[in-house]
CSV table of C-alpha atoms and ligand atoms in Angstrom, one decimal:
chain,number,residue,atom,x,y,z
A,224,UNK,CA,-2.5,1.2,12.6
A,225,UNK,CA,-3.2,5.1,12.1
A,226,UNK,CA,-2.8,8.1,14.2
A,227,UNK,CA,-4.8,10.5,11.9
A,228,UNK,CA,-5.3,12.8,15.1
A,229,UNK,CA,-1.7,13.4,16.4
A,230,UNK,CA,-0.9,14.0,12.6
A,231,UNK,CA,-4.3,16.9,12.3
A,232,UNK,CA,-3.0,18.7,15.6
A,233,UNK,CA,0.1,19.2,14.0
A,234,UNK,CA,-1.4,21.4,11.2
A,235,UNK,CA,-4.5,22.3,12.6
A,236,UNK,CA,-4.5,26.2,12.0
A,237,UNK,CA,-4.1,25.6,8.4
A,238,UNK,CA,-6.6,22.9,8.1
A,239,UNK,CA,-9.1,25.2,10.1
A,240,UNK,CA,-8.6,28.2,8.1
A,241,UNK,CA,-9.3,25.8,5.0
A,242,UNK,CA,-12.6,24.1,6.1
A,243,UNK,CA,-14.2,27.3,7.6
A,244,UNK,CA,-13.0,29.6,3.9
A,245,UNK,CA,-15.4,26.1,2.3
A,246,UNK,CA,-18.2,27.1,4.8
A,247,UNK,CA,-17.9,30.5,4.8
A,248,UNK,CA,-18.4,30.6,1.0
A,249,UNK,CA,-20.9,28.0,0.8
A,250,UNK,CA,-19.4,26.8,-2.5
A,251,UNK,CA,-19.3,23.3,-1.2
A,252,UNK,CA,-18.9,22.0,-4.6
A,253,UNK,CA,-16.5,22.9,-7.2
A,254,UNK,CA,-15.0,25.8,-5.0
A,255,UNK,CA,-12.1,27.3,-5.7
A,256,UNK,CA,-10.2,25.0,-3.3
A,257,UNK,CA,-10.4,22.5,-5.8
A,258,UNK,CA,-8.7,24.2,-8.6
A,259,UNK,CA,-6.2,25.0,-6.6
A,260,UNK,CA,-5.5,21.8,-5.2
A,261,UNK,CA,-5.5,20.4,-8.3
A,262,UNK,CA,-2.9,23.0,-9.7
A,263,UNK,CA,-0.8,21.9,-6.3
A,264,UNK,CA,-1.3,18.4,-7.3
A,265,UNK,CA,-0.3,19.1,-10.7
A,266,UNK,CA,3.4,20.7,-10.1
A,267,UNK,CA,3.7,18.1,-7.2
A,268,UNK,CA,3.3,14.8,-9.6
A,269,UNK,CA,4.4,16.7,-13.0
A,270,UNK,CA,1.2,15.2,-14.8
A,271,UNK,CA,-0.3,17.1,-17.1
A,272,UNK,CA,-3.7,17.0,-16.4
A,273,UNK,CA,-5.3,15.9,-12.7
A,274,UNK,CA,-8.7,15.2,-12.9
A,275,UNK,CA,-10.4,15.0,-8.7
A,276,UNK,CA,-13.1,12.9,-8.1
A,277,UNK,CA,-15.4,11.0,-5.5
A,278,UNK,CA,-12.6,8.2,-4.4
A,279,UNK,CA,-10.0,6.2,-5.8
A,280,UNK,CA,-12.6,3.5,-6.9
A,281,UNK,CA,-14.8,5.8,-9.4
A,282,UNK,CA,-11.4,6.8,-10.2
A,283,UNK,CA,-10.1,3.6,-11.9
A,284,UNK,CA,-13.4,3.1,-12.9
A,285,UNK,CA,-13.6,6.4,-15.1
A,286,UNK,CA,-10.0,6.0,-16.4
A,287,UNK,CA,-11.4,2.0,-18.2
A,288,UNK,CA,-14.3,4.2,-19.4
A,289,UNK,CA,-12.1,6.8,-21.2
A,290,UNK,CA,-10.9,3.7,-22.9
A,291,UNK,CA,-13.6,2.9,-25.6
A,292,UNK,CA,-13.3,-1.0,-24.5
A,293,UNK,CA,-15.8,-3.6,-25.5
A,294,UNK,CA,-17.2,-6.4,-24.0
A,295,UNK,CA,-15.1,-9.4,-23.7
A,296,UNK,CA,-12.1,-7.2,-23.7
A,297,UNK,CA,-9.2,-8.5,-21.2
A,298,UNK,CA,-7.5,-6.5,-18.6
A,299,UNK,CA,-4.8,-7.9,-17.0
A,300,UNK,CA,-4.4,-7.1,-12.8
A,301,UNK,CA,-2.5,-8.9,-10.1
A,302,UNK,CA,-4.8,-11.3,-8.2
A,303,UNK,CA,-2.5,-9.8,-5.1
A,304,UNK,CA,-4.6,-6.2,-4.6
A,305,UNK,CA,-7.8,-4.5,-2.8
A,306,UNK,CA,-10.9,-5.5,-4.9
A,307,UNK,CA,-11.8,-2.5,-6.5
A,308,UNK,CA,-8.4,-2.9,-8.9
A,309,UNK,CA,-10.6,-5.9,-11.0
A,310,UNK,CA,-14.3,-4.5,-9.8
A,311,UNK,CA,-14.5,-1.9,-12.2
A,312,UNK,CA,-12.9,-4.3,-14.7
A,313,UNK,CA,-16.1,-6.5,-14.2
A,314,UNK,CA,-18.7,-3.4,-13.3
A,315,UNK,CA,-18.0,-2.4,-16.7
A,316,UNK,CA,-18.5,-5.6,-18.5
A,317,UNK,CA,-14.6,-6.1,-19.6
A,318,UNK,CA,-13.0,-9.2,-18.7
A,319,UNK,CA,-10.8,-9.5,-15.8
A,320,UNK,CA,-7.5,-11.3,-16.4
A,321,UNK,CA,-5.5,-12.0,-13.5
A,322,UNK,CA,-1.9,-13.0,-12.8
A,323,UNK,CA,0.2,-13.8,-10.3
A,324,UNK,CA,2.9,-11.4,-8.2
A,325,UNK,CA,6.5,-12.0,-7.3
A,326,UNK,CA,7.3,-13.5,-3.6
A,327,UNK,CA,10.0,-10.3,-2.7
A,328,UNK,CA,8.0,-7.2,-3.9
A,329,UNK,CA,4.3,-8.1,-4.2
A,330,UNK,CA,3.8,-6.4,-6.8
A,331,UNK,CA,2.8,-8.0,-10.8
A,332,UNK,CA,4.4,-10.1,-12.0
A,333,UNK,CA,5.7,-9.2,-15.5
A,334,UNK,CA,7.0,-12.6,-16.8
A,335,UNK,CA,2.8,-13.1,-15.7
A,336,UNK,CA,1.5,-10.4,-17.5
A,337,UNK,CA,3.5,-11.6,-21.1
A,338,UNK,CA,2.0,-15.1,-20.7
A,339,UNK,CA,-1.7,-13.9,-20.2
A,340,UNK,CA,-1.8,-11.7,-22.9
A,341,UNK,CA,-4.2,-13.2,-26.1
A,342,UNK,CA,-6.0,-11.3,-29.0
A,343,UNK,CA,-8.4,-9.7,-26.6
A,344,UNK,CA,-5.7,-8.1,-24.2
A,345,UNK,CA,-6.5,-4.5,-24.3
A,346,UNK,CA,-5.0,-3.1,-21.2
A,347,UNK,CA,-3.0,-3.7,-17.9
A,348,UNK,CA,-3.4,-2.2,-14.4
A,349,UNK,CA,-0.7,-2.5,-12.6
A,350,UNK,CA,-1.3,-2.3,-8.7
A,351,UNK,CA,1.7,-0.2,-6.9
A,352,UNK,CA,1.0,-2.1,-3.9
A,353,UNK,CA,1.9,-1.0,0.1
A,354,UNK,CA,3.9,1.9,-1.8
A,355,UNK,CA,6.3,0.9,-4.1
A,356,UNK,CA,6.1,1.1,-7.4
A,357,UNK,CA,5.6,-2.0,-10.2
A,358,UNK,CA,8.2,-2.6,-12.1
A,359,UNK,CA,7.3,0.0,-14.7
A,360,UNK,CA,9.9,0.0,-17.5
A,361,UNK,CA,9.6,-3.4,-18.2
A,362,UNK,CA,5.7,-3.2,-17.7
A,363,UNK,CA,5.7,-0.1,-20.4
A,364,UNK,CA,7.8,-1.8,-23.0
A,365,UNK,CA,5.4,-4.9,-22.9
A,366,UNK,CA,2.3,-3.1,-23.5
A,367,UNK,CA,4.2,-0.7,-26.3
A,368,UNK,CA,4.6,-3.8,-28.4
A,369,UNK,CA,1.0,-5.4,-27.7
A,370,UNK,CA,-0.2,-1.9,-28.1
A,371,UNK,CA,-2.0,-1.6,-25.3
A,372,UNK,CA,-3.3,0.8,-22.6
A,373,UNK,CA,-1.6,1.1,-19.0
A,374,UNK,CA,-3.4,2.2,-16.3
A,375,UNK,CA,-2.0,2.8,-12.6
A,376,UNK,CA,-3.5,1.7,-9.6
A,377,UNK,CA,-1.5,4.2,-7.4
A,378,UNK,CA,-3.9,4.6,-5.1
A,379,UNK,CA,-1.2,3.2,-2.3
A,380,UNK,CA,1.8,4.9,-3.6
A,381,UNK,CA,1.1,8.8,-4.4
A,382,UNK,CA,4.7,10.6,-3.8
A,383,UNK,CA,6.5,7.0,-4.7
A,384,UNK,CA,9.5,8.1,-7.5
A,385,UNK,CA,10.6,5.4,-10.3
A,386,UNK,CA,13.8,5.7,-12.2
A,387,UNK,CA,13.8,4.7,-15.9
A,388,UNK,CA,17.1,3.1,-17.6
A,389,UNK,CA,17.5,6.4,-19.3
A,390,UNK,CA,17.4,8.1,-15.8
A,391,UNK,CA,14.2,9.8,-16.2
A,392,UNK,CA,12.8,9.7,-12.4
A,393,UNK,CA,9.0,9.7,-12.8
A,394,UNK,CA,6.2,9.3,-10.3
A,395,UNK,CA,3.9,6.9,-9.2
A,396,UNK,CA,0.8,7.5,-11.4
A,397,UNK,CA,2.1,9.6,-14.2
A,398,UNK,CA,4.0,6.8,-15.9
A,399,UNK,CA,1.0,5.2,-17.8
A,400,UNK,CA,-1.5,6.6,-20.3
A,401,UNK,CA,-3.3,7.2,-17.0
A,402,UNK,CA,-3.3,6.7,-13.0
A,403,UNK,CA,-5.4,7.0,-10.7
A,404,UNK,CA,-4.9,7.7,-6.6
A,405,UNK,CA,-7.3,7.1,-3.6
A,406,UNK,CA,-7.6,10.0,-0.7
A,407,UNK,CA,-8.8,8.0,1.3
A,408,UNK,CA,-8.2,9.0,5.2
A,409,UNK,CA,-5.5,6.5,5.9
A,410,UNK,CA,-4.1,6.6,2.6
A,411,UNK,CA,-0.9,8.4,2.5
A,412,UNK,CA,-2.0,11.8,1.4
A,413,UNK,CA,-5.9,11.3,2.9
A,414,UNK,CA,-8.7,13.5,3.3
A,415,UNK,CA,-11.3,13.3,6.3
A,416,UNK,CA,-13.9,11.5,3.9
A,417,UNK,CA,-13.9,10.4,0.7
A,418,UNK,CA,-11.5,11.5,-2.8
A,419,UNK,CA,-9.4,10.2,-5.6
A,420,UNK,CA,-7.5,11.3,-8.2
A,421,UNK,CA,-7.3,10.9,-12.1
A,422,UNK,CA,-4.0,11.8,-14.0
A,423,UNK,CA,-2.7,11.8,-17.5
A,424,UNK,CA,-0.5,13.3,-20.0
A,425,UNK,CA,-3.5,12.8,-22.7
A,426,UNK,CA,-4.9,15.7,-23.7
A,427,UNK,CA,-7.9,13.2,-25.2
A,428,UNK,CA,-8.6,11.1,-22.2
A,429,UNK,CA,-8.1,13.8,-19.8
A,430,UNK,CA,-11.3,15.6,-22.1
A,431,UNK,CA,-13.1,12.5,-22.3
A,432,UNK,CA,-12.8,11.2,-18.1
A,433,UNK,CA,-13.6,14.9,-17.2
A,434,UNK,CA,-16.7,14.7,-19.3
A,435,UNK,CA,-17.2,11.1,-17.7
A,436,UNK,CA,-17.1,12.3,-14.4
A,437,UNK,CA,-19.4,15.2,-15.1
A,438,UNK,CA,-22.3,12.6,-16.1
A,439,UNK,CA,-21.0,12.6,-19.7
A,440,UNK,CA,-21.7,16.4,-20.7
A,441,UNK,CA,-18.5,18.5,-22.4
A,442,UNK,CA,-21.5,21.3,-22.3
A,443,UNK,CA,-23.8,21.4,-19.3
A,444,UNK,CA,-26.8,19.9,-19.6
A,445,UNK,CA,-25.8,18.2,-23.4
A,446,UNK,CA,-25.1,14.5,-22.2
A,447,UNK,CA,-22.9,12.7,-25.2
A,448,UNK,CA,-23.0,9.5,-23.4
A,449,UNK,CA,-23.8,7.9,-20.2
A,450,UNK,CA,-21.4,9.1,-17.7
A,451,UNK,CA,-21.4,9.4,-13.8
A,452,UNK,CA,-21.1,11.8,-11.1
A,453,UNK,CA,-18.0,12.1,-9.3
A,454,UNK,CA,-16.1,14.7,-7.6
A,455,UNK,CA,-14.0,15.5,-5.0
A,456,UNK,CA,-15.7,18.5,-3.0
A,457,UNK,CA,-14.1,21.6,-1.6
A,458,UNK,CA,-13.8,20.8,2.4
A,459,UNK,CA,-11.7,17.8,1.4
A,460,UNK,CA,-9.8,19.8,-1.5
A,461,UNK,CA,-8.9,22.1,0.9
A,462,UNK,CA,-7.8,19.7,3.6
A,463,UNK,CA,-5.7,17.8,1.1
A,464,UNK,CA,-4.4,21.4,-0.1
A,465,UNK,CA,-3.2,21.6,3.2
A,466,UNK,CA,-1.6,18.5,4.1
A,467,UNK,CA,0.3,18.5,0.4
A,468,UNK,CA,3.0,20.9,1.1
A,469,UNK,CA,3.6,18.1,4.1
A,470,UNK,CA,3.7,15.2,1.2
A,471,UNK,CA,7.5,14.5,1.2
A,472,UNK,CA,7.9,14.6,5.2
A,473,UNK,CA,5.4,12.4,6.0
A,474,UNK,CA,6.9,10.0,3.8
A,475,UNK,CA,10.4,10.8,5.2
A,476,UNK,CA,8.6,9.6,8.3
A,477,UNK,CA,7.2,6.4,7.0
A,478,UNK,CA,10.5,5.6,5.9
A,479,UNK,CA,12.2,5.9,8.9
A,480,UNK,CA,9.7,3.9,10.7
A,481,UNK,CA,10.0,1.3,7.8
A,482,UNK,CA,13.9,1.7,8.5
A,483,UNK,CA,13.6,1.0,12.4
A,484,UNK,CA,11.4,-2.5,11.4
A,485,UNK,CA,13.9,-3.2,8.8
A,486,UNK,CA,16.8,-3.2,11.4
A,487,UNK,CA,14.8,-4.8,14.4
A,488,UNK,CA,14.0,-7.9,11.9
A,489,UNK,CA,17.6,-8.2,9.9
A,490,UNK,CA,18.2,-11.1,11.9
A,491,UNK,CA,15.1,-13.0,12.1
A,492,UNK,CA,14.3,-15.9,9.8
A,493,UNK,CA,10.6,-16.5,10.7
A,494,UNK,CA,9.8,-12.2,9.7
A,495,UNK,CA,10.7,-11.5,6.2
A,496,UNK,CA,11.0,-8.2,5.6
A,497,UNK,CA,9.5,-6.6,1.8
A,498,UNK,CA,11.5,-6.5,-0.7
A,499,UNK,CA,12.2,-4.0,-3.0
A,500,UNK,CA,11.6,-3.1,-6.7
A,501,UNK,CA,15.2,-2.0,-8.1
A,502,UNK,CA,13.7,1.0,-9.2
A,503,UNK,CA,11.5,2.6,-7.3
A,504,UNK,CA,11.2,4.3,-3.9
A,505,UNK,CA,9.1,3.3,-1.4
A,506,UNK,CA,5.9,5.4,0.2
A,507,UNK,CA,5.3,2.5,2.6
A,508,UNK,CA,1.6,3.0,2.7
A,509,UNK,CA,2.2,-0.5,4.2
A,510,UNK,CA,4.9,-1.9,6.3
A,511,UNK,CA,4.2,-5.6,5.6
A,512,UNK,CA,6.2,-8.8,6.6
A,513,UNK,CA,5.6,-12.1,5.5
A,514,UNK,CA,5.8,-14.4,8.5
A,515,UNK,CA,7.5,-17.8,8.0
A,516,UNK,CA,7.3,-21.0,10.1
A,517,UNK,CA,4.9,-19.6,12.3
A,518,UNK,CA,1.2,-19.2,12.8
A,519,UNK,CA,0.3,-15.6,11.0
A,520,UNK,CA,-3.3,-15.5,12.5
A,521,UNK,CA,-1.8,-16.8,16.1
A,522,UNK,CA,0.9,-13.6,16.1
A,523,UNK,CA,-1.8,-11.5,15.1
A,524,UNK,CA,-3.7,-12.5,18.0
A,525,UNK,CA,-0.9,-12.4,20.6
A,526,UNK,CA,0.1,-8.8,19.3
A,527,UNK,CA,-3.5,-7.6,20.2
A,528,UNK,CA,-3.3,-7.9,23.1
A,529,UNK,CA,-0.5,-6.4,23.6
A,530,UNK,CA,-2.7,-3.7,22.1
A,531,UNK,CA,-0.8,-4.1,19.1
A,532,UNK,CA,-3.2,-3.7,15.7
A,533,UNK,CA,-1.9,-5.6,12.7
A,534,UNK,CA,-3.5,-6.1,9.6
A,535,UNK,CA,-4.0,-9.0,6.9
A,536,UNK,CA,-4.3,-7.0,3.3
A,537,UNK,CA,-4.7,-8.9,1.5
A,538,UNK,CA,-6.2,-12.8,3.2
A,539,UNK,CA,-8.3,-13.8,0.1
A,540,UNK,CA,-6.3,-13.4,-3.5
A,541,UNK,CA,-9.0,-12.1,-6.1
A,542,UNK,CA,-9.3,-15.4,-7.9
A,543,UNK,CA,-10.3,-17.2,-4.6
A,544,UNK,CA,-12.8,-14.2,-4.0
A,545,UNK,CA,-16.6,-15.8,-4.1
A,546,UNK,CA,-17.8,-12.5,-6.5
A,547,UNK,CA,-15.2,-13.7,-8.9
A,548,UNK,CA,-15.6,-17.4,-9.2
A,549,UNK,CA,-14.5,-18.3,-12.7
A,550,UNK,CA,-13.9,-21.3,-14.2
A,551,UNK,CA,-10.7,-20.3,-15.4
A,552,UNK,CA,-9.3,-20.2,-12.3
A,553,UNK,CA,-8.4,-22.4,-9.8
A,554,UNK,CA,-6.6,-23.0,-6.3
A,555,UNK,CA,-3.2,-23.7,-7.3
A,556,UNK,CA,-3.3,-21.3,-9.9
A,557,UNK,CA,-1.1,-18.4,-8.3
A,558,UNK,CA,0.7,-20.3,-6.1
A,559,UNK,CA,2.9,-16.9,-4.7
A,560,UNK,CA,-0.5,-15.0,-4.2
A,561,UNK,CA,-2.1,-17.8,-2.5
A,562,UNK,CA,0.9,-18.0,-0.2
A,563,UNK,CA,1.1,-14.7,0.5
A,564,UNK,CA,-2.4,-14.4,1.5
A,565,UNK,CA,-1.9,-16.8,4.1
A,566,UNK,CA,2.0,-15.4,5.9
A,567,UNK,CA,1.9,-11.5,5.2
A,568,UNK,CA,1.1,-9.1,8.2
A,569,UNK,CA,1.5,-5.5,8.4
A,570,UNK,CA,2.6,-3.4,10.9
A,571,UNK,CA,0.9,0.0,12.6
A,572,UNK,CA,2.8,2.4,9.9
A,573,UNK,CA,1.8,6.3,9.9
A,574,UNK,CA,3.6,9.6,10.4
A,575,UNK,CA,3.5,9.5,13.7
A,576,UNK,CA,5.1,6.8,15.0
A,577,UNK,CA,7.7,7.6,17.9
A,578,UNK,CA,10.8,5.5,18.8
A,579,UNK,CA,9.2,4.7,22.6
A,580,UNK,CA,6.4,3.1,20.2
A,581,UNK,CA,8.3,1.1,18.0
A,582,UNK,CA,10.8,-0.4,20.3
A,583,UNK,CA,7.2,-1.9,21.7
A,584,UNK,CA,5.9,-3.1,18.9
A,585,UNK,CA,9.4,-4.6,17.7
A,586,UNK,CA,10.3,-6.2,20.9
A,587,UNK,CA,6.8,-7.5,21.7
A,588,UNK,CA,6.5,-9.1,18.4
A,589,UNK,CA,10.2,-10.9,18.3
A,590,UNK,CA,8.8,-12.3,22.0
A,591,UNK,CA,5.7,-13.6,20.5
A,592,UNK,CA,7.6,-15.1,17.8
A,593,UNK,CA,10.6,-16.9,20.1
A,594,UNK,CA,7.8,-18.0,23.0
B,796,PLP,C1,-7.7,2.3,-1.5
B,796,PLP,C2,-7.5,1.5,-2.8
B,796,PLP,C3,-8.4,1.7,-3.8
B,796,PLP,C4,-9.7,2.4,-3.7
B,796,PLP,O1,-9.7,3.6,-3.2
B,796,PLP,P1,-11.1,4.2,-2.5
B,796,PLP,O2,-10.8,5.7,-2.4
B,796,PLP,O3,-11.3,3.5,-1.2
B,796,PLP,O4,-12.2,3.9,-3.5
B,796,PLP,C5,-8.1,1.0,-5.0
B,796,PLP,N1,-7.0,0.3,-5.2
B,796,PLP,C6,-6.1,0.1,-4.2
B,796,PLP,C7,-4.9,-0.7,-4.4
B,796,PLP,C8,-6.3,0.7,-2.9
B,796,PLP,O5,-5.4,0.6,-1.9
């Protein structure tokens, strides 16, 4: 699905250097590679303030904490997503709210998100899923007149560029009163272990998640509130300071290998091929069909072994997830995420991928599908 070594031998001198500078220093935490990258990071996305941490989970998780949200209080996410989008929601005692996603992009569903918001609604997190981004402007107007918060689950789309009406062109991330990103090794700017990413334009929250991250002191060892540790550490700032500067190509080469699918499955009717958000570029962290008329599970089968890996994200929506049984929520309920959960299928997708490599996969899997 990966190929997270081709991709390292292709920078290793810099990645190297940048690992033995950690060790050679010692300063294994809070180094200067962290700054740094964090500057990098900075003029990359054009947020204000980017806060590292220990992964993209804690990050979400300290961005609803900067919030001030009660009990009881709803936020709204696509049932469609990884878990951790509505963990945190529940981890912190808030209220999950979920709603369904649109068949063509997979992302949230605004018409959704208007019809689920009550009295209690206090913020949305939109999920950016396989890359692209949500459909932001209309997801931005809706919360300006229910006043309420926005935070981005970009943890699949860093580098992804959205165009407002006005057009304003705007990352993935910095679009919201916060986002937050994932560095996870096969994410699409990933670290070897774990990191995440905070960013806002706040001056506020930015003071507030830093101190949250920092077990909850503005001035060491003066604890204001509860808070929890979480950081990014200087071996992976310094690998992702590396790989950075390489942002934009490896997405230039996702897209062509998401171009080369495209084309190999214009003309099949059982592989539909994602849609797109009018806006919004896409990172293709994820190449993912959905696969019509045919046995998903049975395709995925024949394609390994063919020694072709293909993944399921996502085969159980949140609402059908045991951990989040609720009685508001039934089967039938989100009829397009149910139905996705069962027919979508992506595709090995990574910088790496060579032409020899996709004619395979493409060929093999229109056999599979006409046999
Ligand atoms: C990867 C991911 C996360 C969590 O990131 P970690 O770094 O693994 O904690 C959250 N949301 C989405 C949509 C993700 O893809």
């Amino acid at each position: 699905m990966v190929d997270l070594q081709t991709q390292y031998q292709q920078i290793k001198a810099d990645i190297d250097r940048g690992i033995q500078q950690v060790i050679d220093s010692a300063a294994f935490i809070k180094g200067p590679q962290v700054g740094a990258f964090q500057e990098h990071l900075q003029a990359y996305t054009g947020a204000k303030h980017v806060i590292t941490v220990g992964n993209g989970t804690d990050a979400l998780q300290i961005a609803l904490m900067s919030l001030g949200l009660k009990a009881g209080d709803e936020v709204i996410t696509p049932t469609f997503t990884f878990i951790a989008t509505a963990e945190v929601v529940a981890l912190l005692g808030l209220t999950p709210v979920v709603v369904d996603v649109d068949w063509e992009t997979m992302n949230i569903d605004v018409e959704a998100v208007r019809r689920a918001i009550t009295p209690r609604t206090k913020a949305i997190v939109p999920v950016h899923l396989f890359g692209q981004c949500a459909n932001m402007d209309a997801i931005l107007t809706l919360a300006r007149e229910h006043h309420l918060y926005v935070v981005e689950d970009a943890c699949q789309a860093i580098g992804a560029r959205y165009t407002f009406p006005d057009g304003l062109t705007k990352q993935a991330g910095v679009m919201g009163d916060i986002g937050c990103t994932s560095f996870f090794p096969s994410k699409n700017l990933g670290c070897y272990g774990d990191g995440g990413a905070i960013f806002t334009n706040n001056d506020d929250l930015a003071a507030q998640m830093r101190a949250i991250a920092n077990h909850g002191c503005f001035v060491r060892y003066h604890h204001d509130f509860v808070g929890v540790n979480s950081r990014l550490d200087s071996i992976q700032a310094a690998i992702l300071d590396a790989k950075l500067p390489h942002l934009d190509e490896y997405i230039a080469a996702r897209q062509k290998a998401a171009a080369y699918y495209d084309k190999a499955f214009a003309d099949e009717e059982h592989l539909l091929r994602p849609g797109h958000e009018a806006h919004s570029t896409h990172v293709y962290h994820q190449y993912t069909l959905r696969l019509i008329g045919v046995d998903r599970d049975k395709v995925r089968e024949a394609l390994a072994a063919k020694q072709i890996p293909a993944m399921v994200y996502y085969p159980v929506p949140l609402h059908m997830q045991k951990a989040y049984q609720d009685p508001r929520y039934k089967q039938g309920d989100f009829p397009v995420a149910e139905r996705l959960a069962q027919c979508v299928l992506s595709l090995p997708m990574h910088t790496c991928l060579d032409e020899e490599q996709l004619e395979y996969i493409t060929t093999t899997l229109k056999e599979i599908i006409h046999s």
